[in-house]
Amino acid sequence: MQVEIIGVFIPIVAIISLAAAIIITRKYENAERLSMIDKGMNPKELSRESNTSVPLRFSLLFIGAGLGLFVGYFLDMAFAMEEVAYFSMLLIFGGLGLLGAYMLEEKKAKHKLSQGSL
């Protein structure tokens, strides 16, 4: 098989796999809800609280990555560091963004724990 043909099949297979995973997940969630209703349970009682930690993590990661690329650009212009500046600043600032997300989550969990003990 030629490389061009394989290159065309990769996105097609990826899209079909993603769609199949979503459909199968939705099918089993629906079957779970129906079985809970059959047993006399209320599916809304077991609904999870909204978890804001994942969007917070990703947003701070991307903000840090953007800042890292920005600082890397200036380092490249000032010191002609080429790719080293971009990759190092991307990783450093991305890590700082994740560290900031962790600290915010810990602070939120500690606040929630202190509110629950009242």
PDB file of C-alpha atoms in Angstrom:
ATOM      1  CA  MET A   1       0.000   0.000   0.000  1.00  0.00           C
ATOM      2  CA  GLN A   2       1.267   3.442  -0.815  1.00  0.00           C
ATOM      3  CA  VAL A   3       1.974   6.046   1.835  1.00  0.00           C
ATOM      4  CA  GLU A   4      -0.584   8.492   0.359  1.00  0.00           C
ATOM      5  CA  ILE A   5      -3.392   5.967   0.696  1.00  0.00           C
ATOM      6  CA  ILE A   6      -2.483   5.271   4.312  1.00  0.00           C
ATOM      7  CA  GLY A   7      -2.382   9.012   4.968  1.00  0.00           C
ATOM      8  CA  VAL A   8      -5.960   9.309   3.702  1.00  0.00           C
ATOM      9  CA  PHE A   9      -7.207   6.381   5.788  1.00  0.00           C
ATOM     10  CA  ILE A  10      -5.854   7.662   9.113  1.00  0.00           C
ATOM     11  CA  PRO A  11      -8.309  10.596   9.523  1.00  0.00           C
ATOM     12  CA  ILE A  12     -11.203   8.500   8.212  1.00  0.00           C
ATOM     13  CA  VAL A  13     -10.541   5.709  10.718  1.00  0.00           C
ATOM     14  CA  ALA A  14     -10.032   8.248  13.525  1.00  0.00           C
ATOM     15  CA  ILE A  15     -13.365   9.972  12.844  1.00  0.00           C
ATOM     16  CA  ILE A  16     -15.253   6.674  12.577  1.00  0.00           C
ATOM     17  CA  SER A  17     -13.637   5.411  15.813  1.00  0.00           C
ATOM     18  CA  LEU A  18     -14.499   8.605  17.686  1.00  0.00           C
ATOM     19  CA  ALA A  19     -18.112   8.490  16.493  1.00  0.00           C
ATOM     20  CA  ALA A  20     -18.411   4.804  17.452  1.00  0.00           C
ATOM     21  CA  ALA A  21     -16.988   5.477  20.925  1.00  0.00           C
ATOM     22  CA  ILE A  22     -19.477   8.302  21.514  1.00  0.00           C
ATOM     23  CA  ILE A  23     -22.427   6.228  20.289  1.00  0.00           C
ATOM     24  CA  ILE A  24     -21.479   3.197  22.399  1.00  0.00           C
ATOM     25  CA  THR A  25     -20.949   5.351  25.502  1.00  0.00           C
ATOM     26  CA  ARG A  26     -24.350   7.006  25.071  1.00  0.00           C
ATOM     27  CA  LYS A  27     -25.998   3.595  24.532  1.00  0.00           C
ATOM     28  CA  TYR A  28     -24.622   2.170  27.770  1.00  0.00           C
ATOM     29  CA  GLU A  29     -25.482   5.323  29.748  1.00  0.00           C
ATOM     30  CA  ASN A  30     -29.053   5.052  28.499  1.00  0.00           C
ATOM     31  CA  ALA A  31     -29.193   1.333  29.351  1.00  0.00           C
ATOM     32  CA  GLU A  32     -27.901   2.108  32.849  1.00  0.00           C
ATOM     33  CA  ARG A  33     -30.598   4.748  33.386  1.00  0.00           C
ATOM     34  CA  LEU A  34     -33.309   2.389  32.148  1.00  0.00           C
ATOM     35  CA  SER A  35     -32.169  -0.382  34.490  1.00  0.00           C
ATOM     36  CA  MET A  36     -32.180   2.086  37.396  1.00  0.00           C
ATOM     37  CA  ILE A  37     -35.733   3.113  36.539  1.00  0.00           C
ATOM     38  CA  ASP A  38     -36.767  -0.578  36.346  1.00  0.00           C
ATOM     39  CA  LYS A  39     -35.398  -1.133  39.846  1.00  0.00           C
ATOM     40  CA  GLY A  40     -37.309   1.866  41.183  1.00  0.00           C
ATOM     41  CA  MET A  41     -34.313   4.139  41.611  1.00  0.00           C
ATOM     42  CA  ASN A  42     -34.157   7.771  40.565  1.00  0.00           C
ATOM     43  CA  PRO A  43     -31.249   8.332  38.124  1.00  0.00           C
ATOM     44  CA  LYS A  44     -31.033  12.015  39.064  1.00  0.00           C
ATOM     45  CA  GLU A  45     -30.110  11.106  42.656  1.00  0.00           C
ATOM     46  CA  LEU A  46     -26.843   9.580  41.473  1.00  0.00           C
ATOM     47  CA  SER A  47     -25.919  12.396  39.098  1.00  0.00           C
ATOM     48  CA  ARG A  48     -22.464  13.703  39.735  1.00  0.00           C
ATOM     49  CA  GLU A  49     -21.669  17.228  40.797  1.00  0.00           C
ATOM     50  CA  SER A  50     -20.133  19.303  38.061  1.00  0.00           C
ATOM     51  CA  ASN A  51     -16.375  18.996  38.209  1.00  0.00           C
ATOM     52  CA  THR A  52     -14.700  22.285  37.366  1.00  0.00           C
ATOM     53  CA  SER A  53     -11.165  21.022  37.887  1.00  0.00           C
ATOM     54  CA  VAL A  54     -10.698  19.641  34.362  1.00  0.00           C
ATOM     55  CA  PRO A  55     -11.588  22.879  32.539  1.00  0.00           C
ATOM     56  CA  LEU A  56      -9.514  24.830  35.059  1.00  0.00           C
ATOM     57  CA  ARG A  57      -6.521  22.573  34.454  1.00  0.00           C
ATOM     58  CA  PHE A  58      -6.768  22.794  30.691  1.00  0.00           C
ATOM     59  CA  SER A  59      -7.360  26.535  30.644  1.00  0.00           C
ATOM     60  CA  LEU A  60      -4.365  27.262  32.877  1.00  0.00           C
ATOM     61  CA  LEU A  61      -2.247  24.793  30.894  1.00  0.00           C
ATOM     62  CA  PHE A  62      -3.083  26.537  27.630  1.00  0.00           C
ATOM     63  CA  ILE A  63      -2.590  29.988  29.139  1.00  0.00           C
ATOM     64  CA  GLY A  64       0.811  28.867  30.403  1.00  0.00           C
ATOM     65  CA  ALA A  65       1.686  27.332  27.035  1.00  0.00           C
ATOM     66  CA  GLY A  66       0.715  30.540  25.270  1.00  0.00           C
ATOM     67  CA  LEU A  67       2.807  32.613  27.644  1.00  0.00           C
ATOM     68  CA  GLY A  68       5.665  30.160  27.164  1.00  0.00           C
ATOM     69  CA  LEU A  69       5.535  30.547  23.394  1.00  0.00           C
ATOM     70  CA  PHE A  70       5.376  34.316  23.803  1.00  0.00           C
ATOM     71  CA  VAL A  71       8.416  34.415  26.101  1.00  0.00           C
ATOM     72  CA  GLY A  72      10.209  31.891  23.879  1.00  0.00           C
ATOM     73  CA  TYR A  73       9.678  34.162  20.891  1.00  0.00           C
ATOM     74  CA  PHE A  74      11.300  37.076  22.702  1.00  0.00           C
ATOM     75  CA  LEU A  75      14.189  34.898  23.873  1.00  0.00           C
ATOM     76  CA  ASP A  76      14.680  33.701  20.313  1.00  0.00           C
ATOM     77  CA  MET A  77      14.725  37.265  19.008  1.00  0.00           C
ATOM     78  CA  ALA A  78      17.031  38.553  21.756  1.00  0.00           C
ATOM     79  CA  PHE A  79      19.530  35.693  22.007  1.00  0.00           C
ATOM     80  CA  ALA A  80      18.990  33.711  18.744  1.00  0.00           C
ATOM     81  CA  MET A  81      18.205  30.540  20.706  1.00  0.00           C
ATOM     82  CA  GLU A  82      16.005  29.042  17.946  1.00  0.00           C
ATOM     83  CA  GLU A  83      13.937  25.991  18.974  1.00  0.00           C
ATOM     84  CA  VAL A  84      15.422  25.673  22.456  1.00  0.00           C
ATOM     85  CA  ALA A  85      13.663  28.810  23.680  1.00  0.00           C
ATOM     86  CA  TYR A  86      10.270  27.723  22.400  1.00  0.00           C
ATOM     87  CA  PHE A  87      10.327  24.207  23.815  1.00  0.00           C
ATOM     88  CA  SER A  88      11.835  25.092  27.154  1.00  0.00           C
ATOM     89  CA  MET A  89       9.513  28.041  27.794  1.00  0.00           C
ATOM     90  CA  LEU A  90       6.508  26.026  26.596  1.00  0.00           C
ATOM     91  CA  LEU A  91       7.261  23.268  29.102  1.00  0.00           C
ATOM     92  CA  ILE A  92       8.177  25.625  31.947  1.00  0.00           C
ATOM     93  CA  PHE A  93       5.128  27.859  31.630  1.00  0.00           C
ATOM     94  CA  GLY A  94       2.810  24.907  30.921  1.00  0.00           C
ATOM     95  CA  GLY A  95       4.072  23.278  34.116  1.00  0.00           C
ATOM     96  CA  LEU A  96       3.553  26.519  36.025  1.00  0.00           C
ATOM     97  CA  GLY A  97      -0.017  26.646  34.718  1.00  0.00           C
ATOM     98  CA  LEU A  98      -0.655  23.105  35.949  1.00  0.00           C
ATOM     99  CA  LEU A  99       0.931  23.964  39.291  1.00  0.00           C
ATOM    100  CA  GLY A 100      -1.374  26.973  39.578  1.00  0.00           C
ATOM    101  CA  ALA A 101      -4.380  24.767  38.793  1.00  0.00           C
ATOM    102  CA  TYR A 102      -3.303  22.281  41.466  1.00  0.00           C
ATOM    103  CA  MET A 103      -2.924  25.030  44.050  1.00  0.00           C
ATOM    104  CA  LEU A 104      -6.354  26.473  43.217  1.00  0.00           C
ATOM    105  CA  GLU A 105      -7.968  23.021  43.440  1.00  0.00           C
ATOM    106  CA  GLU A 106      -6.347  22.366  46.811  1.00  0.00           C
ATOM    107  CA  LYS A 107      -7.481  25.748  48.096  1.00  0.00           C
ATOM    108  CA  LYS A 108     -11.021  25.058  46.844  1.00  0.00           C
ATOM    109  CA  ALA A 109     -11.058  21.591  48.447  1.00  0.00           C
ATOM    110  CA  LYS A 110      -9.778  22.975  51.750  1.00  0.00           C
ATOM    111  CA  HIS A 111     -12.430  25.705  51.661  1.00  0.00           C
ATOM    112  CA  LYS A 112     -15.154  23.160  50.886  1.00  0.00           C
ATOM    113  CA  LEU A 113     -13.946  20.939  53.752  1.00  0.00           C
ATOM    114  CA  SER A 114     -13.982  23.826  56.219  1.00  0.00           C
ATOM    115  CA  GLN A 115     -17.479  24.839  55.072  1.00  0.00           C
ATOM    116  CA  GLY A 116     -18.732  21.275  55.474  1.00  0.00           C
ATOM    117  CA  SER A 117     -17.490  20.966  59.041  1.00  0.00           C
ATOM    118  CA  LEU A 118     -19.535  23.893  60.329  1.00  0.00           C
TER     119      LEU A 118
END
